[in-house]
mmCIF file of C-alpha atoms in Angstrom:
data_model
loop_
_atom_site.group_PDB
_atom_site.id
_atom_site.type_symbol
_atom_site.label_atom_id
_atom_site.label_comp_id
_atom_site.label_asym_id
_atom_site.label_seq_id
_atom_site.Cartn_x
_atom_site.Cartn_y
_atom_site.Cartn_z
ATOM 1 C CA UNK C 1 10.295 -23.612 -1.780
ATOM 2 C CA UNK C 2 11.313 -21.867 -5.196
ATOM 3 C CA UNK C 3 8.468 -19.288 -5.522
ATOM 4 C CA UNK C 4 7.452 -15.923 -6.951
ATOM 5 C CA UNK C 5 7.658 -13.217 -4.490
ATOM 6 C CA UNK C 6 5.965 -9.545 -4.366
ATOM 7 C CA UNK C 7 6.349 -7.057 -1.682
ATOM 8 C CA UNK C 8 4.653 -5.224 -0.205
ATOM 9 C CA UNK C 9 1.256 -7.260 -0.434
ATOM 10 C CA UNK C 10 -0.857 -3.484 -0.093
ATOM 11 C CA UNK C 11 1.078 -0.166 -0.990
ATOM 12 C CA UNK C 12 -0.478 2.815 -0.647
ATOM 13 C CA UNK C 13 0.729 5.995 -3.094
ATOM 14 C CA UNK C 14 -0.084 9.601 -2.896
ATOM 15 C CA UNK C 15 -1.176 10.461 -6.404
ATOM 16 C CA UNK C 16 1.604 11.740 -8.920
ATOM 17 C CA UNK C 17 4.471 10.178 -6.246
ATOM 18 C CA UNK C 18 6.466 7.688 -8.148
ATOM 19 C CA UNK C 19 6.090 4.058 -7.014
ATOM 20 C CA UNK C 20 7.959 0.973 -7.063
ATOM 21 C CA UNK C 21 6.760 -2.531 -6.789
ATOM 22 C CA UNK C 22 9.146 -5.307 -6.409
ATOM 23 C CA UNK C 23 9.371 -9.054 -7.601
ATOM 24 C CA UNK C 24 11.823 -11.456 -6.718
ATOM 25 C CA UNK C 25 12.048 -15.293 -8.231
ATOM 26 C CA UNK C 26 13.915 -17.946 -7.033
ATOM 27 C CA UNK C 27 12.949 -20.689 -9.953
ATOM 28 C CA UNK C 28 15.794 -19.379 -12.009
ATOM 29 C CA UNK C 29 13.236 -18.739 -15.162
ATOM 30 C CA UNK C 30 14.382 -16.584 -18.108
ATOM 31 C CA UNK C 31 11.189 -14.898 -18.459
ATOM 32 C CA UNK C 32 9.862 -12.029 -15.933
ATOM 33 C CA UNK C 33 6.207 -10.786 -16.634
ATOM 34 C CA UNK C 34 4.016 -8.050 -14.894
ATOM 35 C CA UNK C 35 0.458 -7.813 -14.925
ATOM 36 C CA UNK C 36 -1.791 -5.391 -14.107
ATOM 37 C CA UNK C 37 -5.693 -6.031 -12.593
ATOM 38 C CA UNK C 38 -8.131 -3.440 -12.073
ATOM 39 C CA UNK C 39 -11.263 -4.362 -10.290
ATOM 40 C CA UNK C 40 -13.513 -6.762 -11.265
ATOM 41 C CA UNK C 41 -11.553 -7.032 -14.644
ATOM 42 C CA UNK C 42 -8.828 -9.741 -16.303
ATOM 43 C CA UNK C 43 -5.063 -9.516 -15.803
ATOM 44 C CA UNK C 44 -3.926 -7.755 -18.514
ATOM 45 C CA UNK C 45 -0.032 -7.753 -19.506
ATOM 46 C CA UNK C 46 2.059 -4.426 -19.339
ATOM 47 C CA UNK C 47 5.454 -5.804 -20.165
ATOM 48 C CA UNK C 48 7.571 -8.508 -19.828
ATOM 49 C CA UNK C 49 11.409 -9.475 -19.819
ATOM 50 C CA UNK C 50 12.799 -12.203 -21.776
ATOM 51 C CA UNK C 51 16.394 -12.349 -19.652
ATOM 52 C CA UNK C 52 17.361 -8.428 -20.454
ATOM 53 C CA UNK C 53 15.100 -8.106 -23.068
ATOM 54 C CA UNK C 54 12.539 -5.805 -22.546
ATOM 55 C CA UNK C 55 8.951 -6.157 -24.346
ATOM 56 C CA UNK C 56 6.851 -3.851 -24.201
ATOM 57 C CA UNK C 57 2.861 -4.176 -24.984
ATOM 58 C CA UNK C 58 1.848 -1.331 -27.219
ATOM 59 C CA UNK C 59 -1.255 0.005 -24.956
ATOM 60 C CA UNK C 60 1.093 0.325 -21.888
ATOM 61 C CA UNK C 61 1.046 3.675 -20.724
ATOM 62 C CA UNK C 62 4.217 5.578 -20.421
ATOM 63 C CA UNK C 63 4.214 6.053 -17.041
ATOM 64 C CA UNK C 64 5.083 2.453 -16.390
ATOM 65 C CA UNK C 65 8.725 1.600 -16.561
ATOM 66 C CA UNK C 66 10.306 -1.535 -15.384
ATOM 67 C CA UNK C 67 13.501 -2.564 -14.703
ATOM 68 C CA UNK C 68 15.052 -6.251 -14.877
ATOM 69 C CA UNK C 69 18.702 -5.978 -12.983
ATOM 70 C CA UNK C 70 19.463 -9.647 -12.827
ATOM 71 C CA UNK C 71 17.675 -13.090 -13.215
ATOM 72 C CA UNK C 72 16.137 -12.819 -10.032
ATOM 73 C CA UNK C 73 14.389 -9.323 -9.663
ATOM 74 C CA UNK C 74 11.981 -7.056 -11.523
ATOM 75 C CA UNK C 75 10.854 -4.067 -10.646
ATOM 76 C CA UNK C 76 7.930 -2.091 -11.390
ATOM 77 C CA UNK C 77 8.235 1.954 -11.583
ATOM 78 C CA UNK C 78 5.084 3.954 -11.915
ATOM 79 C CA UNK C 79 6.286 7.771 -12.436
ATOM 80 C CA UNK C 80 3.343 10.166 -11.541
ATOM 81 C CA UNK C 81 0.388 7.260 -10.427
ATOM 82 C CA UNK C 82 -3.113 8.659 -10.840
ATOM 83 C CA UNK C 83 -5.931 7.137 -9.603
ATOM 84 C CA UNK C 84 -6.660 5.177 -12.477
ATOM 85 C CA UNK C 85 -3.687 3.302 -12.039
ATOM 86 C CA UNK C 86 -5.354 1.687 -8.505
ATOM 87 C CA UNK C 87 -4.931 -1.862 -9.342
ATOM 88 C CA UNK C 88 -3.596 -5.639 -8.748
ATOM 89 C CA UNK C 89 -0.136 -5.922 -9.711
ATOM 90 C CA UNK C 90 0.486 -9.617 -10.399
ATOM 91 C CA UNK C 91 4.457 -10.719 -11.586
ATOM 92 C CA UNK C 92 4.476 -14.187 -12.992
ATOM 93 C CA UNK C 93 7.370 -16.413 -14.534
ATOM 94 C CA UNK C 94 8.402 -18.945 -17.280
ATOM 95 C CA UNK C 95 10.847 -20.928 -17.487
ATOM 96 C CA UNK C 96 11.117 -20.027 -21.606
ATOM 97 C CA UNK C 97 9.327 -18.180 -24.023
ATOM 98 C CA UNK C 98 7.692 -21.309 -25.297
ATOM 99 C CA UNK C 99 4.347 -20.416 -24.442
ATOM 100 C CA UNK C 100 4.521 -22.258 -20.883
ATOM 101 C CA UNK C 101 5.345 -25.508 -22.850
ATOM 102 C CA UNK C 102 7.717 -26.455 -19.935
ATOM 103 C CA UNK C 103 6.398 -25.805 -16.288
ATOM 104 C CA UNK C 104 3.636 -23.362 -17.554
ATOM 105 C CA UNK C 105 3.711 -19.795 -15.666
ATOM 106 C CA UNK C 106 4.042 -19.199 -11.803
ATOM 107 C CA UNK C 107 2.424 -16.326 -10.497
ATOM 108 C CA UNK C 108 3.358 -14.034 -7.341
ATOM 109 C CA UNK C 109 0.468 -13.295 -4.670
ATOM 110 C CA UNK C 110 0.484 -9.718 -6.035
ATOM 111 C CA UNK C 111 0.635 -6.518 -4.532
ATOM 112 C CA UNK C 112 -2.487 -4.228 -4.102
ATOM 113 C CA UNK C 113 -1.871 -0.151 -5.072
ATOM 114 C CA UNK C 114 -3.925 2.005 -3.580
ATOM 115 C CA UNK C 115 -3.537 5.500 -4.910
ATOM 116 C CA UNK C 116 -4.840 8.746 -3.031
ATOM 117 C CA UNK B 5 -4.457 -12.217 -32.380
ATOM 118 C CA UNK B 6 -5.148 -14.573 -30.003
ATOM 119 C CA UNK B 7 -8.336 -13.962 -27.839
ATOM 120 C CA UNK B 8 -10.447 -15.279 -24.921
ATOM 121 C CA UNK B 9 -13.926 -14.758 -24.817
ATOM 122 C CA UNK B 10 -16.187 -16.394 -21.253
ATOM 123 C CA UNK B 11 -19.469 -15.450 -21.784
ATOM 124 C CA UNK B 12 -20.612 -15.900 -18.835
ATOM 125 C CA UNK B 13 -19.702 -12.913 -16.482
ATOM 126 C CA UNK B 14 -21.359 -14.487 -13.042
ATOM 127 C CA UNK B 15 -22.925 -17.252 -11.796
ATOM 128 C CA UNK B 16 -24.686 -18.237 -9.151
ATOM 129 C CA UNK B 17 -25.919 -21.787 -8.077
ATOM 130 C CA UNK B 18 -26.517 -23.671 -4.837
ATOM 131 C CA UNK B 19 -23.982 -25.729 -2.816
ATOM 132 C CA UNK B 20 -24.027 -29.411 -4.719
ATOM 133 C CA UNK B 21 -24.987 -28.130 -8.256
ATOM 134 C CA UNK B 22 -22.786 -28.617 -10.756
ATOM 135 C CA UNK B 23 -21.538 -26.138 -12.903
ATOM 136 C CA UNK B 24 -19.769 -25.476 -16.060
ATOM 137 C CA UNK B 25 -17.888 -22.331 -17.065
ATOM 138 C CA UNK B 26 -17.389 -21.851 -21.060
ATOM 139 C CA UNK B 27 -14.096 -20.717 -22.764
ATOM 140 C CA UNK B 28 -14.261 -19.805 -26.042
ATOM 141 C CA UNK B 29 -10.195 -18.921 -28.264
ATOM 142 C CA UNK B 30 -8.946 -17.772 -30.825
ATOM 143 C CA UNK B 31 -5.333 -18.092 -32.138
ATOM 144 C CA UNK B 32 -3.557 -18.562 -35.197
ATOM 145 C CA UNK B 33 -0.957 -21.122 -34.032
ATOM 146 C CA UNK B 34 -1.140 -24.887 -34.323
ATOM 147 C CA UNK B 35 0.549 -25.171 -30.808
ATOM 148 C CA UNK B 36 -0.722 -23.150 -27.622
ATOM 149 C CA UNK B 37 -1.683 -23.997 -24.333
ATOM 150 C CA UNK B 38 -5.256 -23.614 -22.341
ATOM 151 C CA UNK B 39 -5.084 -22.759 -19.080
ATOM 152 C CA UNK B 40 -7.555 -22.405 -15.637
ATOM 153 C CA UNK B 41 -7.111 -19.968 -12.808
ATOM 154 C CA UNK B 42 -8.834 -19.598 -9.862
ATOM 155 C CA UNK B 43 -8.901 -16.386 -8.165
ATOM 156 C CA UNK B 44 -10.067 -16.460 -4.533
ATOM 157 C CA UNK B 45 -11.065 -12.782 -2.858
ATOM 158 C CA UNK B 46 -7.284 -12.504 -1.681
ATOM 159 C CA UNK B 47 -6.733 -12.083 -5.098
ATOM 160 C CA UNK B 48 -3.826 -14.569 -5.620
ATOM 161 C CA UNK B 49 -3.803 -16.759 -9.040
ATOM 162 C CA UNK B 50 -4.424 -20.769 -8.374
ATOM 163 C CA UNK B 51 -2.654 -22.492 -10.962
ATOM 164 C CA UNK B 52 -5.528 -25.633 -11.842
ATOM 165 C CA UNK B 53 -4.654 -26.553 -14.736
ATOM 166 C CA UNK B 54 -2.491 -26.327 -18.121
ATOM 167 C CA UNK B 55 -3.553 -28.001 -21.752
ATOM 168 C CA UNK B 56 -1.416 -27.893 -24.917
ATOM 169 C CA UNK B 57 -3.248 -28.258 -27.940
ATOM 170 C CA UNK B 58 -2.198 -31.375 -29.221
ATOM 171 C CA UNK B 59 -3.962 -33.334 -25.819
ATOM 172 C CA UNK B 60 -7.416 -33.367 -26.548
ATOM 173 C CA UNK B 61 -8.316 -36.228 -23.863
ATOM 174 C CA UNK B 62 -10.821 -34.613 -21.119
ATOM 175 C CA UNK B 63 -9.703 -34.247 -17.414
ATOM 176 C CA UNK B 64 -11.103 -34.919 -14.042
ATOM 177 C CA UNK B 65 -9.351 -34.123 -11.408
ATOM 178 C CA UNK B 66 -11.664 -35.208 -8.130
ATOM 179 C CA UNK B 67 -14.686 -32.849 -8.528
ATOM 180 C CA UNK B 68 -13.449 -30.776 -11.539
ATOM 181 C CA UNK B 69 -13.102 -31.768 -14.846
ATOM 182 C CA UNK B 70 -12.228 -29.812 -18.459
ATOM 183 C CA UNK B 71 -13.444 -30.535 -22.022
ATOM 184 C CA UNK B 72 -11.395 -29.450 -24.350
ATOM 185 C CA UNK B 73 -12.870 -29.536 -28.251
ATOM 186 C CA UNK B 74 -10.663 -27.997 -30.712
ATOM 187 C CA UNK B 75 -13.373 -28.358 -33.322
ATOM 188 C CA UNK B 76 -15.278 -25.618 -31.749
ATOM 189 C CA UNK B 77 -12.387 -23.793 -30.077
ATOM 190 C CA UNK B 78 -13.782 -24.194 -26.742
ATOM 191 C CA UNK B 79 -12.280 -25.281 -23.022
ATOM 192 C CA UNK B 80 -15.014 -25.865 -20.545
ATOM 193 C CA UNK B 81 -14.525 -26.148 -16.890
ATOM 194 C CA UNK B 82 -17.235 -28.078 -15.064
ATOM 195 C CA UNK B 83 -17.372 -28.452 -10.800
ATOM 196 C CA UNK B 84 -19.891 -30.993 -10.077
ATOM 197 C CA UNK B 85 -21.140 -30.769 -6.367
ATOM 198 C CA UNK B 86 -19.919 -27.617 -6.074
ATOM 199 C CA UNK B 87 -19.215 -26.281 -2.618
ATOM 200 C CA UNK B 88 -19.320 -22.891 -0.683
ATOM 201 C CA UNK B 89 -15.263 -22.912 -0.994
ATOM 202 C CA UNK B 90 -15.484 -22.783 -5.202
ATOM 203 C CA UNK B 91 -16.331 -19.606 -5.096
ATOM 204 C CA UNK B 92 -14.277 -17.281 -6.559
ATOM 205 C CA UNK B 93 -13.694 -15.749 -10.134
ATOM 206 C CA UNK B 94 -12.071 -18.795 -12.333
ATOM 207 C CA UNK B 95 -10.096 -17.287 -15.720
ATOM 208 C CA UNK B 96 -9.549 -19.045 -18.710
ATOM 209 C CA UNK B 97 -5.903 -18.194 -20.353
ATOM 210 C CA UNK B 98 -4.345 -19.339 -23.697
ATOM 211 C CA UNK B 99 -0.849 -18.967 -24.363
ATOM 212 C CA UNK B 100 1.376 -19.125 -28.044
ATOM 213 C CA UNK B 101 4.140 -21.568 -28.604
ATOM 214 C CA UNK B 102 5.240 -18.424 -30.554
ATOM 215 C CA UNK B 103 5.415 -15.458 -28.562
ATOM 216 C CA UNK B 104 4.529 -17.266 -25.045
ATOM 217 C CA UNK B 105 2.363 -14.587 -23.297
ATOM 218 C CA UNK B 106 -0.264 -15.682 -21.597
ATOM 219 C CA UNK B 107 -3.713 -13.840 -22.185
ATOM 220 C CA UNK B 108 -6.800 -14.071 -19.888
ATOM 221 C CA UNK B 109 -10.392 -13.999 -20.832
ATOM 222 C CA UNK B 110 -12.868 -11.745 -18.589
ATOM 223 C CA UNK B 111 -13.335 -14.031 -16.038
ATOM 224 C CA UNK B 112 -16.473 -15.566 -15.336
ATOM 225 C CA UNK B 113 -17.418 -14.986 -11.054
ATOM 226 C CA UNK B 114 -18.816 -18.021 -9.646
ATOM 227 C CA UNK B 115 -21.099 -17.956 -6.576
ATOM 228 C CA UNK B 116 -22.015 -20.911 -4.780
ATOM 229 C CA UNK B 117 -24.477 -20.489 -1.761
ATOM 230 C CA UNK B 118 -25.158 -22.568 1.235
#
């Protein structure tokens, strides 16, 4: 089935160790998005790629970097992860830009950072 | 700036109650899209269902249904009979035609009990 994928689904970081979280899509969409979701709180967007276009949301911190090498990956690099940064990591797709007029978004199952 | 706002943080009822969860937007475009996520402990996102702003016609879909009312920018959810297994936080999202990210309210955690 075409599908959002995350690994791992829990990653455990030392604090200030750089981290990378990996998504992989196999729905072809042009539009890559990552999500972060601390507990007990909303998703809230850190960045997203519109094919190699890279958007970034003007409260996202520095230390998070992504990387979009083709269609089908996206990668999510934390540089020096504090504890704050303990979270839900959620990818999700769209086919366009248009808002999810056309098949709406599809999320992964997200992967769980612990930091200590 | 578009915005979601759900009031209502928890709930709690008893299995077979109904229950509606309000979601309250804002945006400045004439087309976005309203959308419902459930969000079971294992944390994944359930996709349950997408609106675009021009479809104003209520859903049911078996025990859930949605009212949407543009008039008062809102997009209830309502579970009637709810059951141990709806329990979970649900998230109302709204998305831009222009711009296309899709932003979550707060959430609103739902608790049904035997």
């Amino acid at each position: 089935d075409a599908m959002v994928i995350q690994n791992p689904r829990y990653q455990v970081t030392q604090f200030g160790k750089p981290v990378t979280l990996s998504c992989s899509q196999t729905l072809n969409h042009n539009v890559m998005y990552w999500y972060q979701q601390k507990s007990s709180q909303a998703p809230k967007l850190l960045f997203h790629y519109y094919d190699k276009d890279f958007n970034n949301e003007a409260d996202t911190p520095d230390n998070f970097q992504s990387r979009r090498p083709n269609t089908s990956f996206c990668f999510l690099d934390i540089r020096s992860p504090g504890l704050g940064d303990a979270a839900m990591y959620l990818c999700a797709t769209s086919r366009d830009g248009s808002g999810g007029a056309n098949y709406g978004y599809t999320f992964g199952s997200g992967t769980r950072l612990t930091v200590v | 700036a578009q915005k979601v706002t759900q009031a209502q943080t928890e709930i709690s009822v008893v299995e077979k109650e109904d229950v509606t969860l309000d979601c309250v937007y804002e945006t400045r475009d004439t087309t976005y899209y309203l959308f419902w996520y459930k969000q079971p402990p294992s944390g994944e996102l359930v996709f349950l269902i997408r609106r675009n702003s021009f479809d104003e016609q209520n859903e049911i879909s078996g025990r859930y249904s949605w009212n949407f009312q543009k008039s008062t920018s809102s997009f209830n959810f309502t579970i009637t009979a709810s059951q141990v297994v709806d329990s979970a936080v649900y998230f109302c999202a709204l998305s831009e035609f222009q711009g296309g990210k899709l932003i979550f309210g707060q959430g609103t955690e739902l608790s049904v009990k035997p």
